[in-house]
Tab-separated table of C-alpha atoms in Angstrom:
chain	number	residue	atom	x	y	z
A	1	MET	CA	-113.448	-188.948	42.177
A	2	LYS	CA	-110.915	-187.640	39.506
A	3	PRO	CA	-107.383	-187.813	40.887
A	4	THR	CA	-105.263	-184.899	41.169
A	5	GLN	CA	-103.166	-183.528	38.291
A	6	HIS	CA	-99.745	-182.533	39.538
A	7	LEU	CA	-97.438	-180.553	37.587
A	8	VAL	CA	-93.627	-180.148	39.277
A	9	ILE	CA	-91.325	-177.614	38.028
A	10	LEU	CA	-87.883	-178.110	38.635
A	11	ALA	CA	-86.098	-174.770	39.343
A	12	LYS	CA	-82.515	-173.683	40.290
A	13	ALA	CA	-82.487	-170.551	42.460
A	14	PRO	CA	-81.618	-167.772	40.539
A	15	PHE	CA	-78.429	-166.505	41.418
A	16	MET	CA	-75.975	-164.731	39.111
A	17	GLY	CA	-73.332	-167.017	37.686
A	18	ARG	CA	-75.113	-170.216	38.927
A	19	VAL	CA	-78.019	-170.535	36.327
A	20	LYS	CA	-77.905	-170.885	32.668
A	21	THR	CA	-74.031	-171.141	32.658
A	22	ARG	CA	-73.564	-172.430	28.886
A	23	LEU	CA	-75.698	-169.606	27.733
A	24	ALA	CA	-73.787	-167.077	30.189
A	25	HIS	CA	-70.688	-168.392	28.134
A	26	ASP	CA	-72.340	-167.074	24.863
A	27	VAL	CA	-74.308	-163.831	26.039
A	28	GLY	CA	-72.545	-163.233	29.516
A	29	PRO	CA	-73.311	-163.847	33.119
A	30	LEU	CA	-75.684	-160.739	33.848
A	31	SER	CA	-77.667	-161.321	30.200
A	32	ALA	CA	-78.297	-165.249	31.549
A	33	TRP	CA	-79.273	-164.307	34.913
A	34	VAL	CA	-81.788	-161.887	33.497
A	35	PHE	CA	-83.017	-164.207	31.082
A	36	TYR	CA	-83.419	-167.087	33.697
A	37	ARG	CA	-85.174	-164.861	36.360
A	38	LYS	CA	-87.482	-163.470	33.968
A	39	THR	CA	-88.318	-166.834	32.519
A	40	LEU	CA	-88.869	-168.304	35.967
A	41	ASN	CA	-91.475	-165.653	36.488
A	42	VAL	CA	-93.435	-165.822	33.398
A	43	VAL	CA	-93.333	-169.901	33.271
A	44	VAL	CA	-94.363	-170.519	36.902
A	45	ASN	CA	-97.198	-167.814	37.859
A	46	PRO	CA	-99.650	-168.400	35.044
A	47	LEU	CA	-99.233	-172.394	35.549
A	48	ALA	CA	-99.613	-171.901	39.539
A	49	ASN	CA	-102.914	-170.191	38.922
A	50	ASN	CA	-104.157	-172.612	37.016
A	51	ALA	CA	-107.091	-174.649	39.218
A	52	LYS	CA	-106.974	-177.880	36.714
A	53	TRP	CA	-103.844	-179.082	38.255
A	54	LYS	CA	-102.049	-178.637	41.574
A	55	THR	CA	-98.357	-176.956	40.914
A	56	TRP	CA	-95.430	-177.572	42.793
A	57	LEU	CA	-91.951	-176.029	42.603
A	58	SER	CA	-88.980	-178.593	43.096
A	59	VAL	CA	-86.073	-176.084	44.217
A	60	SER	CA	-82.179	-176.653	43.992
A	61	PRO	CA	-80.164	-176.128	46.080
A	62	ASP	CA	-81.912	-177.361	48.694
A	63	MET	CA	-81.489	-174.913	51.071
A	64	SER	CA	-83.184	-172.077	49.219
A	65	ILE	CA	-86.605	-173.685	49.773
A	66	HIS	CA	-87.222	-170.820	52.586
A	67	LYS	CA	-85.951	-168.190	50.454
A	68	ASN	CA	-89.373	-166.743	49.949
A	69	HIS	CA	-87.770	-163.546	48.178
A	70	ILE	CA	-86.537	-165.314	44.948
A	71	TRP	CA	-89.141	-167.752	44.205
A	72	PRO	CA	-92.627	-167.235	42.863
A	73	THR	CA	-95.025	-167.245	45.911
A	74	LYS	CA	-97.787	-169.505	44.299
A	75	ALA	CA	-96.661	-172.770	44.004
A	76	GLN	CA	-95.565	-175.156	46.945
A	77	ARG	CA	-92.092	-175.588	47.394
A	78	VAL	CA	-90.290	-179.316	47.670
A	79	ARG	CA	-86.385	-179.920	47.916
A	80	GLN	CA	-85.129	-181.633	44.760
A	81	GLY	CA	-82.494	-183.605	46.811
A	82	PHE	CA	-79.277	-185.329	45.621
A	83	GLY	CA	-78.669	-187.023	42.577
A	84	ASN	CA	-78.241	-186.572	38.666
A	85	LEU	CA	-81.238	-184.943	36.881
A	86	GLY	CA	-82.753	-188.384	36.039
A	87	GLN	CA	-82.322	-189.700	39.773
A	88	ARG	CA	-84.438	-186.218	40.772
A	89	MET	CA	-86.937	-186.809	38.459
A	90	ASP	CA	-87.431	-190.218	39.352
A	91	ARG	CA	-87.782	-189.411	42.851
A	92	VAL	CA	-90.504	-186.866	41.896
A	93	MET	CA	-92.421	-189.509	40.130
A	94	GLN	CA	-91.826	-191.903	43.439
A	95	THR	CA	-92.882	-189.132	45.756
A	96	MET	CA	-95.423	-187.360	44.410
A	97	PRO	CA	-99.169	-187.837	45.917
A	98	PRO	CA	-101.629	-190.045	43.714
A	99	GLY	CA	-102.244	-188.981	40.403
A	100	PRO	CA	-100.433	-188.237	36.918
A	101	VAL	CA	-97.317	-186.237	37.128
A	102	ILE	CA	-96.014	-183.978	34.750
A	103	ILE	CA	-92.322	-182.616	35.031
A	104	ILE	CA	-91.133	-179.716	33.303
A	105	GLY	CA	-87.994	-177.242	33.932
A	106	ALA	CA	-88.523	-173.272	34.929
A	107	ASP	CA	-86.323	-172.321	31.849
A	108	ILE	CA	-88.408	-172.811	28.529
A	109	PRO	CA	-89.650	-169.579	28.084
A	110	GLU	CA	-92.883	-170.579	25.826
A	111	ILE	CA	-94.692	-172.919	28.010
A	112	ARG	CA	-97.952	-171.654	28.471
A	113	PRO	CA	-101.122	-173.544	30.684
A	114	HIS	CA	-102.674	-174.721	27.046
A	115	HIS	CA	-99.060	-176.706	26.372
A	116	ILE	CA	-99.763	-178.320	30.264
A	117	ALA	CA	-103.313	-178.748	29.697
A	118	ASP	CA	-102.550	-180.865	26.333
A	119	ALA	CA	-100.416	-183.071	27.916
A	120	PHE	CA	-102.761	-183.799	31.102
A	121	GLN	CA	-105.173	-184.580	28.094
A	122	VAL	CA	-102.627	-186.950	26.618
A	123	LEU	CA	-102.324	-188.956	30.077
A	124	GLY	CA	-106.123	-189.285	29.741
A	125	GLU	CA	-105.182	-192.017	27.102
A	126	LYS	CA	-101.449	-192.807	26.948
A	127	ASP	CA	-99.087	-194.022	30.045
A	128	THR	CA	-96.214	-191.326	29.195
A	129	VAL	CA	-95.895	-188.122	27.445
A	130	PHE	CA	-93.037	-186.140	26.174
A	131	GLY	CA	-92.539	-182.494	24.946
A	132	PRO	CA	-89.731	-182.808	22.544
A	133	ALA	CA	-87.348	-179.907	22.629
A	134	GLN	CA	-85.413	-178.972	19.296
A	135	ASP	CA	-82.012	-179.948	20.666
A	136	GLY	CA	-82.749	-183.578	21.033
A	137	GLY	CA	-83.724	-183.420	24.496
A	138	TYR	CA	-87.197	-182.534	26.294
A	139	TRP	CA	-88.983	-179.672	27.755
A	140	LEU	CA	-91.758	-182.024	29.386
A	141	VAL	CA	-92.191	-185.643	30.499
A	142	GLY	CA	-95.072	-187.115	32.217
A	143	GLN	CA	-96.434	-190.273	33.904
A	144	ARG	CA	-99.879	-191.632	34.267
A	145	ARG	CA	-98.320	-193.763	37.095
A	146	ARG	CA	-101.304	-196.264	37.076
A	147	PRO	CA	-100.942	-199.294	37.531
A	148	ARG	CA	-97.209	-198.692	38.299
A	149	ILE	CA	-94.140	-196.091	37.943
A	150	LEU	CA	-91.965	-196.719	35.103
A	151	PRO	CA	-88.488	-196.324	35.283
A	152	LEU	CA	-87.769	-194.022	32.510
A	153	PHE	CA	-84.404	-192.166	33.281
A	154	THR	CA	-81.457	-194.582	33.556
A	155	ASP	CA	-78.514	-194.466	31.362
A	156	VAL	CA	-79.965	-191.199	29.822
A	157	ARG	CA	-77.147	-188.879	28.198
A	158	TRP	CA	-78.388	-185.655	29.639
A	159	SER	CA	-77.763	-182.201	27.983
A	160	SER	CA	-77.285	-184.209	24.782
A	161	PRO	CA	-78.947	-184.598	21.447
A	162	HIS	CA	-79.677	-187.955	22.754
A	163	ALA	CA	-82.038	-187.530	25.786
A	164	LEU	CA	-85.015	-188.228	24.377
A	165	ALA	CA	-84.334	-191.047	22.341
A	166	ASP	CA	-82.286	-192.720	25.393
A	167	THR	CA	-85.385	-192.200	27.914
A	168	ILE	CA	-87.642	-193.704	24.891
A	169	LYS	CA	-85.801	-196.975	25.056
A	170	ASN	CA	-86.202	-197.027	28.708
A	171	ILE	CA	-90.277	-197.581	28.229
A	172	PRO	CA	-91.179	-201.187	28.250
A	173	ASN	CA	-92.944	-203.042	25.663
A	174	GLY	CA	-96.833	-202.411	25.562
A	175	VAL	CA	-96.427	-198.761	27.251
A	176	ASN	CA	-98.493	-196.158	25.412
A	177	THR	CA	-96.200	-192.904	24.608
A	178	GLY	CA	-97.931	-189.640	23.401
A	179	TYR	CA	-96.132	-186.087	22.518
A	180	VAL	CA	-97.154	-182.658	22.825
A	181	GLU	CA	-95.734	-179.472	21.061
A	182	GLU	CA	-91.995	-179.003	20.343
A	183	LEU	CA	-90.521	-175.918	22.107
A	184	ILE	CA	-87.312	-174.221	22.089
A	185	ASP	CA	-84.686	-174.995	25.172
A	186	VAL	CA	-82.590	-172.041	25.432
A	187	ASP	CA	-79.338	-173.286	26.443
A	188	ASP	CA	-76.694	-171.120	24.445
A	189	GLY	CA	-76.296	-168.179	22.630
A	190	ALA	CA	-77.436	-169.880	18.913
A	191	SER	CA	-80.629	-171.155	20.705
A	192	TYR	CA	-81.540	-167.805	22.553
A	193	GLN	CA	-81.392	-165.799	19.126
A	194	LYS	CA	-83.387	-168.862	17.449
A	195	PHE	CA	-85.992	-168.240	20.376
A	196	LEU	CA	-85.798	-164.247	20.109
A	197	GLN	CA	-86.477	-164.666	16.261
A	198	HIS	CA	-89.534	-167.213	17.145
A	199	GLN	CA	-91.007	-164.518	19.408
A	200	ARG	CA	-90.795	-161.811	16.686
A	201	GLN	CA	-92.388	-164.014	14.221
A	202	ARG	CA	-95.398	-165.257	16.442
A	203	ARG	CA	-96.042	-161.415	17.670
A	204	LEU	CA	-96.289	-160.770	13.735
A	205	TYR	CA	-98.149	-163.771	12.459
A	206	MET	CA	-99.838	-165.678	15.421
A	207	PRO	CA	-102.585	-164.857	17.721
A	208	ASN	CA	-101.671	-165.065	21.406
A	209	ARG	CA	-102.810	-168.213	23.397
A	210	ALA	CA	-102.987	-168.632	27.109
């Protein structure tokens, strides 16, 4: 029997002033909050409705797990727990039920189901998979988790142009790595404007894909 594929979406509770703080510095806290709130639903709902994988919403702060009115309803919620981003992602890899695991953030507005399907397809042949972001980080990371779980997230310079390169350095020799499409990580005013321009271009020149 094919093991269950697990998609874990890391998400902060959408409280104004506590999400997208770098973006808020450039566009204001209200605009940043509206962007995050909308993106949370645009990203999570279509992914959680897809039967090809089981979707988990890993939430922060932990106490927000029971605030049903602030979260999309389809995904099963779990607590992120303590630690930096690497520690929290490693905890996901260690504690999810058997099967390949993909982790994404809830604030990458262009993520669609076909991106996740492509990543799981890569894990059918590779041990790890990454979705690069234009800022040098990554919007997706996944592991097959067989025959072992790899320690990928030590000494990574998070929120920097080195995050992807630092993570790749942690991959042991002999481990196969694949990649999926590069997407825009909207963290500040410049990346926000780039995203809006990209969306306009997509509507003009590209057919929609689920």
